[in-house]
Tab-separated table of C-alpha atoms in Angstrom:
chain	number	residue	atom	x	y	z
A	1	MET	CA	0.028	0.005	0.063
A	2	ARG	CA	1.406	3.390	-1.043
A	3	ILE	CA	0.548	6.134	1.745
A	4	LEU	CA	1.310	9.766	1.218
A	5	HIS	CA	2.214	11.359	4.903
A	6	THR	CA	1.615	15.159	5.576
A	7	SER	CA	0.838	17.317	8.496
A	8	ASP	CA	0.521	20.670	9.843
A	9	TRP	CA	-0.826	22.532	6.932
A	10	HIS	CA	-1.675	25.245	9.376
A	11	LEU	CA	-4.231	27.047	7.000
A	12	GLY	CA	-4.898	30.533	7.619
A	13	ARG	CA	-1.513	31.161	8.956
A	14	SER	CA	0.461	34.089	7.735
A	15	PHE	CA	4.331	34.291	7.930
A	16	HIS	CA	5.195	37.407	9.562
A	17	ARG	CA	3.137	39.692	7.662
A	18	VAL	CA	2.950	37.725	4.495
A	19	ASN	CA	-0.485	36.116	3.560
A	20	MET	CA	0.233	32.427	3.080
A	21	LEU	CA	-3.126	31.295	1.533
A	22	ASP	CA	-1.840	31.284	-2.077
A	23	ALA	CA	1.139	29.166	-0.996
A	24	GLN	CA	-1.277	26.718	0.886
A	25	ALA	CA	-3.549	26.586	-2.107
A	26	ALA	CA	-0.494	25.746	-4.187
A	27	PHE	CA	0.490	23.086	-1.673
A	28	VAL	CA	-2.979	21.591	-1.998
A	29	GLY	CA	-2.625	21.552	-5.686
A	30	HIS	CA	0.527	19.804	-5.303
A	31	LEU	CA	-0.708	17.363	-2.955
A	32	VAL	CA	-3.588	16.212	-5.098
A	33	ALA	CA	-1.331	16.177	-8.215
A	34	THR	CA	0.995	13.827	-6.225
A	35	ALA	CA	-1.371	11.505	-5.085
A	36	ARG	CA	-2.615	11.188	-8.695
A	37	GLU	CA	0.445	10.964	-10.255
A	38	ARG	CA	2.556	8.600	-7.897
A	39	ASP	CA	-0.776	6.156	-7.841
A	40	VAL	CA	-1.221	6.793	-3.825
A	41	ASP	CA	-3.527	4.465	-2.243
A	42	ALA	CA	-4.354	6.606	0.866
A	43	VAL	CA	-3.384	10.021	1.976
A	44	VAL	CA	-2.696	10.645	5.820
A	45	VAL	CA	-3.097	14.122	7.528
A	46	SER	CA	-1.588	14.106	10.946
A	47	GLY	CA	-2.981	17.159	12.618
A	48	ASP	CA	-2.953	21.004	12.599
A	49	VAL	CA	-5.061	21.212	9.482
A	50	TYR	CA	-5.863	24.787	10.499
A	51	ASP	CA	-3.840	27.282	12.342
A	52	ARG	CA	-6.269	27.955	15.100
A	53	ALA	CA	-9.491	26.815	16.703
A	54	VAL	CA	-11.850	29.208	14.570
A	55	PRO	CA	-10.151	29.492	11.360
A	56	PRO	CA	-10.945	32.333	8.918
A	57	LEU	CA	-13.463	31.471	5.964
A	58	ALA	CA	-10.951	31.498	3.361
A	59	ALA	CA	-8.919	28.767	5.111
A	60	VAL	CA	-12.175	26.700	5.523
A	61	GLU	CA	-12.765	27.154	1.960
A	62	LEU	CA	-9.493	25.945	1.041
A	63	PHE	CA	-9.942	22.654	3.135
A	64	ASP	CA	-13.253	22.247	1.582
A	65	ASP	CA	-11.739	22.481	-1.864
A	66	ALA	CA	-9.012	19.783	-0.630
A	67	LEU	CA	-11.355	17.515	0.367
A	68	HIS	CA	-13.457	17.572	-2.702
A	69	ARG	CA	-10.425	17.345	-4.993
A	70	LEU	CA	-9.277	13.964	-2.878
A	71	ALA	CA	-12.589	12.392	-2.684
A	72	GLY	CA	-12.882	13.160	-6.507
A	73	LEU	CA	-9.587	11.291	-7.218
A	74	GLY	CA	-11.068	8.298	-5.301
A	75	VAL	CA	-7.929	8.148	-2.855
A	76	PRO	CA	-9.041	7.684	0.593
A	77	THR	CA	-8.008	10.343	3.232
A	78	VAL	CA	-7.406	9.688	6.875
A	79	MET	CA	-7.185	12.812	9.001
A	80	ILE	CA	-6.665	13.965	12.720
A	81	SER	CA	-6.887	16.927	14.727
A	82	GLY	CA	-3.895	18.530	16.241
A	83	ASN	CA	-3.376	20.928	18.927
A	84	HIS	CA	-4.232	23.944	16.762
A	85	ASP	CA	-7.527	22.411	15.817
A	86	SER	CA	-10.691	22.533	17.403
A	87	ALA	CA	-11.313	18.657	17.334
A	88	ARG	CA	-15.189	19.080	17.643
A	89	ARG	CA	-15.376	21.784	14.812
A	90	LEU	CA	-13.034	19.737	12.322
A	91	GLY	CA	-14.965	16.594	13.201
A	92	VAL	CA	-18.442	18.165	12.216
A	93	GLY	CA	-19.976	16.073	9.540
A	94	SER	CA	-17.306	13.170	9.872
A	95	GLY	CA	-20.118	10.471	9.402
A	96	LEU	CA	-21.055	11.783	5.919
A	97	LEU	CA	-17.618	12.595	5.033
A	98	ASP	CA	-16.776	8.947	5.803
A	99	ARG	CA	-18.931	7.734	2.864
A	100	ALA	CA	-16.708	9.991	0.648
A	101	GLY	CA	-13.558	8.290	1.769
A	102	VAL	CA	-12.439	11.107	4.013
A	103	HIS	CA	-12.117	9.797	7.519
A	104	LEU	CA	-11.875	12.497	10.124
A	105	ARG	CA	-10.764	11.137	13.432
A	106	THR	CA	-11.017	13.793	15.984
A	107	ASP	CA	-12.670	11.906	19.115
A	108	PRO	CA	-10.208	10.588	21.747
A	109	ALA	CA	-12.682	7.693	22.400
A	110	SER	CA	-12.286	6.503	18.861
A	111	CYS	CA	-8.471	5.686	19.042
A	112	GLY	CA	-8.808	2.053	19.125
A	113	THR	CA	-11.445	2.064	16.226
A	114	PRO	CA	-9.482	1.922	12.851
A	115	VAL	CA	-10.294	2.737	9.286
A	116	ILE	CA	-9.795	-0.553	7.300
A	117	LEU	CA	-8.464	-0.134	3.986
A	118	GLU	CA	-7.737	-3.084	1.521
A	119	ASP	CA	-4.788	-3.558	-1.175
A	120	ALA	CA	-3.935	-6.701	-3.039
A	121	HIS	CA	-2.138	-8.336	0.234
A	122	GLY	CA	-4.817	-7.775	2.613
A	123	PRO	CA	-6.139	-5.214	5.216
A	124	VAL	CA	-4.539	-2.393	6.721
A	125	ALA	CA	-5.693	-0.820	9.861
A	126	PHE	CA	-5.521	3.041	10.193
A	127	TYR	CA	-5.650	4.372	13.820
A	128	GLY	CA	-6.156	8.060	14.256
A	129	LEU	CA	-4.976	9.314	17.330
A	130	PRO	CA	-5.806	13.055	17.630
A	131	TYR	CA	-4.006	15.237	19.780
A	132	LEU	CA	-4.759	14.304	23.254
A	133	GLU	CA	-4.690	17.249	25.850
A	134	PRO	CA	-3.831	15.410	28.958
A	135	ALA	CA	-6.125	17.658	31.362
A	136	LEU	CA	-8.995	17.175	28.868
A	137	VAL	CA	-8.853	13.190	28.276
A	138	ARG	CA	-7.466	11.795	31.417
A	139	ALA	CA	-10.858	10.608	32.564
A	140	GLU	CA	-11.532	9.107	28.954
A	141	PHE	CA	-8.353	6.903	29.297
A	142	GLY	CA	-8.435	6.458	33.090
A	143	VAL	CA	-5.276	7.396	33.736
A	144	GLY	CA	-4.323	8.790	37.209
A	145	LYS	CA	-1.633	11.301	35.976
A	146	ALA	CA	-2.424	13.991	33.600
A	147	GLY	CA	0.726	13.642	31.392
A	148	HIS	CA	1.536	13.262	27.643
A	149	GLN	CA	3.043	9.716	28.034
A	150	ALA	CA	0.080	8.282	30.255
A	151	VAL	CA	-2.642	9.198	27.963
A	152	LEU	CA	-0.752	8.681	24.683
A	153	GLY	CA	0.411	5.227	26.262
A	154	ALA	CA	-3.346	4.368	27.177
A	155	ALA	CA	-4.393	5.260	23.680
A	156	MET	CA	-1.958	3.043	22.039
A	157	ASP	CA	-2.720	0.193	24.367
A	158	ARG	CA	-6.234	0.404	22.759
A	159	VAL	CA	-4.656	0.263	19.253
A	160	ARG	CA	-2.623	-2.858	20.341
A	161	ALA	CA	-5.669	-4.476	21.744
A	162	ASP	CA	-7.704	-4.093	18.801
A	163	LEU	CA	-5.094	-5.123	16.284
A	164	ALA	CA	-4.435	-8.198	18.420
A	165	GLY	CA	-7.975	-9.090	17.766
A	166	ARG	CA	-7.729	-8.905	13.858
A	167	PRO	CA	-6.682	-11.383	11.334
A	168	ALA	CA	-3.165	-12.375	11.162
A	169	GLY	CA	-1.181	-10.346	8.779
A	170	THR	CA	-3.260	-7.175	9.190
A	171	ARG	CA	-0.850	-4.313	8.788
A	172	SER	CA	-1.204	-1.121	10.820
A	173	VAL	CA	-0.567	2.669	10.602
A	174	VAL	CA	-0.819	4.943	13.235
A	175	LEU	CA	-1.457	8.809	13.184
A	176	ALA	CA	-0.518	10.691	16.055
A	177	HIS	CA	0.062	14.453	16.888
A	178	ALA	CA	2.637	14.711	19.501
A	179	PHE	CA	6.338	15.503	20.322
A	180	VAL	CA	8.216	12.355	20.579
A	181	THR	CA	11.663	11.893	22.098
A	182	GLY	CA	14.444	12.367	19.742
A	183	GLY	CA	12.249	15.044	17.259
A	184	GLU	CA	13.967	18.375	16.298
A	185	PRO	CA	11.648	21.249	17.142
A	186	SER	CA	11.665	24.770	15.720
A	187	ASP	CA	10.221	28.039	16.868
A	188	SER	CA	7.009	27.790	15.123
A	189	GLU	CA	5.331	24.925	17.119
A	190	ARG	CA	2.939	25.879	20.094
A	191	ASP	CA	4.357	24.659	23.523
A	192	ILE	CA	2.554	21.447	24.647
A	193	THR	CA	4.568	20.959	27.859
A	194	VAL	CA	2.493	19.453	30.789
A	195	GLY	CA	4.223	19.196	34.263
A	196	GLY	CA	7.572	20.261	32.739
A	197	VAL	CA	7.531	17.473	29.944
A	198	ALA	CA	6.402	17.887	26.341
A	199	ALA	CA	7.860	14.895	24.877
A	200	VAL	CA	6.799	11.141	25.161
A	201	PRO	CA	9.215	8.190	24.525
A	202	LEU	CA	9.551	6.427	21.267
A	203	GLY	CA	8.817	3.293	22.697
A	204	VAL	CA	4.979	4.305	23.306
A	205	PHE	CA	4.429	3.319	19.338
A	206	THR	CA	5.824	-0.235	19.547
A	207	GLY	CA	3.736	-2.851	17.861
A	208	VAL	CA	2.644	-1.178	14.756
A	209	ASP	CA	3.996	-1.117	11.300
A	210	TYR	CA	4.341	2.776	10.535
A	211	VAL	CA	3.689	5.812	12.698
A	212	ALA	CA	2.777	8.946	10.767
A	213	LEU	CA	3.559	11.919	13.213
A	214	GLY	CA	2.516	15.432	13.281
A	215	HIS	CA	3.585	18.689	15.283
A	216	LEU	CA	7.110	19.219	14.686
A	217	HIS	CA	7.502	21.324	11.702
A	218	GLY	CA	10.823	19.723	10.441
A	219	SER	CA	10.673	16.432	8.117
A	220	GLN	CA	12.634	13.840	10.118
A	221	ALA	CA	12.619	10.041	10.400
A	222	LEU	CA	13.086	8.998	14.120
A	223	THR	CA	13.358	5.560	12.812
A	224	GLU	CA	12.274	3.664	9.515
A	225	ARG	CA	8.830	3.301	11.032
A	226	VAL	CA	8.391	6.508	12.926
A	227	ARG	CA	8.359	9.688	10.830
A	228	TYR	CA	7.360	13.306	10.806
A	229	SER	CA	6.330	14.619	7.482
A	230	GLY	CA	6.753	18.370	8.993
A	231	SER	CA	4.992	21.495	7.754
A	232	PRO	CA	4.841	21.823	4.013
A	233	LEU	CA	5.417	25.556	4.254
A	234	PRO	CA	7.856	27.384	6.499
A	235	TYR	CA	6.390	29.494	9.600
A	236	SER	CA	9.133	30.590	11.152
A	237	PHE	CA	12.701	31.423	10.556
A	238	SER	CA	13.996	29.063	12.530
A	239	GLU	CA	13.031	26.786	9.539
A	240	ALA	CA	15.289	28.370	6.937
A	241	ALA	CA	17.197	25.163	6.819
A	242	HIS	CA	14.300	22.723	6.441
A	243	ARG	CA	13.562	20.784	3.242
A	244	LYS	CA	9.663	21.175	3.043
A	245	SER	CA	8.371	17.881	1.940
A	246	MET	CA	5.945	14.750	2.537
A	247	TRP	CA	6.623	11.250	2.976
A	248	LEU	CA	5.612	8.761	0.021
A	249	VAL	CA	5.582	5.561	2.177
A	250	ASP	CA	5.231	1.883	0.474
A	251	LEU	CA	3.961	-0.756	2.860
A	252	ASP	CA	4.636	-4.157	1.386
A	253	ALA	CA	2.822	-7.290	2.198
A	254	THR	CA	4.894	-8.163	5.360
A	255	GLY	CA	4.719	-4.825	6.752
A	256	THR	CA	8.075	-3.575	5.670
A	257	VAL	CA	8.392	0.225	5.044
A	258	THR	CA	10.507	2.116	2.369
A	259	ALA	CA	10.086	5.705	2.090
A	260	GLU	CA	10.735	8.603	-0.176
A	261	ARG	CA	10.603	12.220	0.221
A	262	VAL	CA	8.471	14.301	-1.896
A	263	ASP	CA	9.413	17.935	-1.993
A	264	CYS	CA	6.683	20.663	-1.643
A	265	PRO	CA	6.767	24.026	-3.444
A	266	VAL	CA	7.944	26.640	-1.321
A	267	PRO	CA	7.206	30.318	-2.473
A	268	ARG	CA	10.532	31.697	-1.440
A	269	PRO	CA	13.559	30.656	0.222
A	270	LEU	CA	14.320	31.990	3.529
A	271	ALA	CA	17.378	33.676	4.883
A	272	ARG	CA	18.837	34.368	8.003
A	273	LEU	CA	21.481	37.089	7.849
A	274	ARG	CA	23.820	38.382	10.739
A	275	GLY	CA	26.110	41.259	10.628
A	276	THR	CA	26.589	45.029	10.841
A	277	LEU	CA	24.256	46.972	8.559
A	278	GLU	CA	27.167	48.093	6.343
A	279	ASP	CA	28.394	44.663	5.905
A	280	LEU	CA	24.967	43.358	4.874
A	281	LEU	CA	24.532	46.054	2.408
A	282	ALA	CA	28.003	45.448	0.961
A	283	ASP	CA	28.981	41.723	1.058
A	284	PRO	CA	28.769	40.283	-2.575
A	285	LEU	CA	28.359	36.886	-1.165
A	286	LEU	CA	24.957	37.659	-0.025
A	287	ALA	CA	23.564	38.477	-3.519
A	288	ARG	CA	21.996	34.981	-3.545
A	289	HIS	CA	19.815	35.942	-0.936
A	290	GLU	CA	18.292	39.133	-2.531
A	291	ASP	CA	15.197	37.265	-3.716
A	292	ALA	CA	14.676	35.444	-0.259
A	293	TRP	CA	12.506	36.350	2.495
A	294	VAL	CA	15.115	37.743	5.203
A	295	GLU	CA	15.329	37.893	8.635
A	296	ALA	CA	18.262	40.225	9.464
A	297	THR	CA	20.225	40.480	12.726
A	298	LEU	CA	22.116	43.823	13.362
A	299	THR	CA	25.101	43.615	15.384
A	300	ASP	CA	25.838	47.294	15.318
A	301	ALA	CA	26.907	48.804	18.880
A	302	VAL	CA	24.650	51.824	18.120
A	303	ARG	CA	21.401	51.272	16.022
A	304	PRO	CA	21.991	52.682	12.749
A	305	ALA	CA	19.547	55.101	11.075
A	306	ASP	CA	16.598	53.851	8.941
A	307	PRO	CA	18.032	50.161	9.205
A	308	MET	CA	14.777	48.640	7.535
A	309	ALA	CA	14.560	51.132	4.491
A	310	ARG	CA	18.189	50.367	3.740
A	311	LEU	CA	17.980	46.684	3.961
A	312	THR	CA	14.774	46.436	1.742
A	313	ALA	CA	16.682	48.658	-0.918
A	314	ARG	CA	18.829	45.396	-1.266
A	315	PHE	CA	16.814	42.668	0.152
A	316	PRO	CA	13.388	43.608	-0.819
A	317	HIS	CA	11.682	40.730	1.151
A	318	THR	CA	12.961	41.549	4.470
A	319	LEU	CA	10.365	40.561	7.057
A	320	SER	CA	12.159	40.680	10.305
A	321	LEU	CA	14.670	43.101	11.890
A	322	VAL	CA	16.649	41.841	15.030
A	323	PHE	CA	18.991	44.015	16.925
A	324	ALA	CA	21.651	42.146	18.620
A	325	PRO	CA	24.591	44.508	19.566
A	326	GLU	CA	27.917	42.772	20.397
A	327	ARG	CA	28.552	43.409	23.585
A	328	ASP	CA	30.370	41.676	26.657
A	329	PRO	CA	27.831	39.284	28.375
A	330	ALA	CA	28.669	40.905	31.703
A	331	ASP	CA	27.684	44.415	30.180
A	332	PRO	CA	24.667	45.434	32.309
A	333	ALA	CA	23.254	47.034	29.131
A	334	ASP	CA	22.832	43.598	27.585
A	335	SER	CA	19.220	43.323	26.532
A	336	TYR	CA	16.626	41.802	28.930
A	337	ALA	CA	15.381	39.718	25.915
A	338	ARG	CA	18.925	38.326	25.149
A	339	ARG	CA	19.251	37.146	28.671
A	340	LEU	CA	15.807	35.223	28.290
A	341	ALA	CA	16.422	33.907	25.078
A	342	GLY	CA	15.987	30.190	24.896
A	343	ARG	CA	14.342	29.932	28.571
A	344	ASP	CA	10.714	28.734	28.866
A	345	ASP	CA	8.323	29.901	31.247
A	346	GLN	CA	8.985	27.897	34.010
A	347	GLN	CA	12.751	28.987	33.989
A	348	VAL	CA	11.780	32.555	33.776
A	349	ALA	CA	9.613	32.271	36.671
A	350	GLU	CA	12.348	30.399	39.099
A	351	ASP	CA	14.740	33.239	37.743
A	352	PHE	CA	12.405	35.930	38.858
A	353	VAL	CA	11.882	34.228	42.234
A	354	ALA	CA	15.868	33.963	42.748
A	355	HIS	CA	15.882	37.586	41.850
A	356	VAL	CA	13.380	39.049	44.506
A	357	ARG	CA	14.340	36.816	47.343
A	358	GLY	CA	17.909	35.657	46.707
A	359	ALA	CA	17.278	32.051	46.479
A	360	GLY	CA	15.480	30.082	43.941
A	361	PRO	CA	12.155	27.755	44.536
A	362	ASP	CA	12.746	24.664	46.328
A	363	GLU	CA	11.110	21.562	44.716
A	364	ARG	CA	7.527	22.230	46.297
A	365	GLU	CA	7.663	25.744	44.851
A	366	GLN	CA	8.735	24.148	41.563
A	367	ARG	CA	5.842	21.903	41.411
A	368	VAL	CA	3.456	24.802	42.402
A	369	LEU	CA	4.704	26.919	39.536
A	370	ARG	CA	4.654	23.992	37.068
A	371	ASP	CA	0.910	23.304	38.230
A	372	ALA	CA	0.037	26.992	37.625
A	373	PHE	CA	1.484	26.991	34.271
A	374	ASP	CA	-0.360	23.689	33.249
A	375	ALA	CA	-3.563	24.976	34.641
A	376	VAL	CA	-3.229	28.330	32.516
A	377	ARG	CA	-2.535	26.409	29.347
A	378	ALA	CA	-5.382	23.956	30.018
A	379	ASP	CA	-7.643	26.632	30.598
A	380	GLU	CA	-6.636	28.412	27.554
A	381	THR	CA	-7.147	25.024	25.463
A	382	LEU	CA	-10.802	24.909	26.987
A	383	ARG	CA	-11.728	28.218	26.076
A	384	GLU	CA	-10.276	28.098	22.693
A	385	VAL	CA	-12.178	24.849	21.660
A	386	ALA	CA	-15.565	25.987	23.731
A	387	PRO	CA	-18.581	26.242	21.230
């Protein structure tokens, strides 16, 4: 069975101030053309179809167009909700869409109920595990601790139990939206940390033939059987080195996996440039970036006059301007933002406690801070997906 694995479309998202809808439409066209030209048997979309719970109308129309075009090809599509999607909204009409070969799996309770597709070698069971927000699904899975590993492990137990009751030789594919240990993140994924932990171990997914992951925006293979497709388009400059693609996966009669990367059309390359303004304007080696979307980090000791206007004269698609004067790290003028770079909310809060009272929080206080951040994040999720 030939499977086209994609995820993290983020329909409706912009790139800095650039509207990406045309680029997203071009990707949908490329997806449909690839499914047709490469004789794909099934398309899997591993979450974050939309960029937010209530997407703009243009994004919904593009999604509708994608579903109609895939259904028109007669290529079955299996799709799950991600942490950016409203599972309830995305799942509306799923019963009717099933009849058209579009299988939306957004209900955590259905994790152990697969979509069964057939090829010349027999059945393949596709299990859709939508993003499982621990605070919201703990009761469904009967776990005592609201963490990603606990709820995802319980969901996979349901998958393995269902698979064990199926005919010998049934092959299996799991769609999941999660941060798995070993994955390389970027700046554009929403933080899903719970209790100080964001990642789940790779071993959670043992017992299935292929795991089609979503959430991280860089295409990567954690093993031959466990892969992230990554986002088809860039959504932050941290993705400048990414090769945007989908996985074309062949699952043979024994469940052996072979995979090929299929590149996605990207409207414009990304470039991250760093140096003084005069160096960036004069360096002939930077000519290759003149048509790219540019993030420029200026290291001038004193902020130069009209930097954006001068940069865009050479790099007309400059989107982001960062000031990072090269100073001694001990210099008291070193920026607050620079001191916070790379630190999460928990670390910032702990540093603040240490600053105001002269000593950092003890273990009990660290747990209180973690619980507070988890409660706020869970409350934001609830309010976002509420009807």
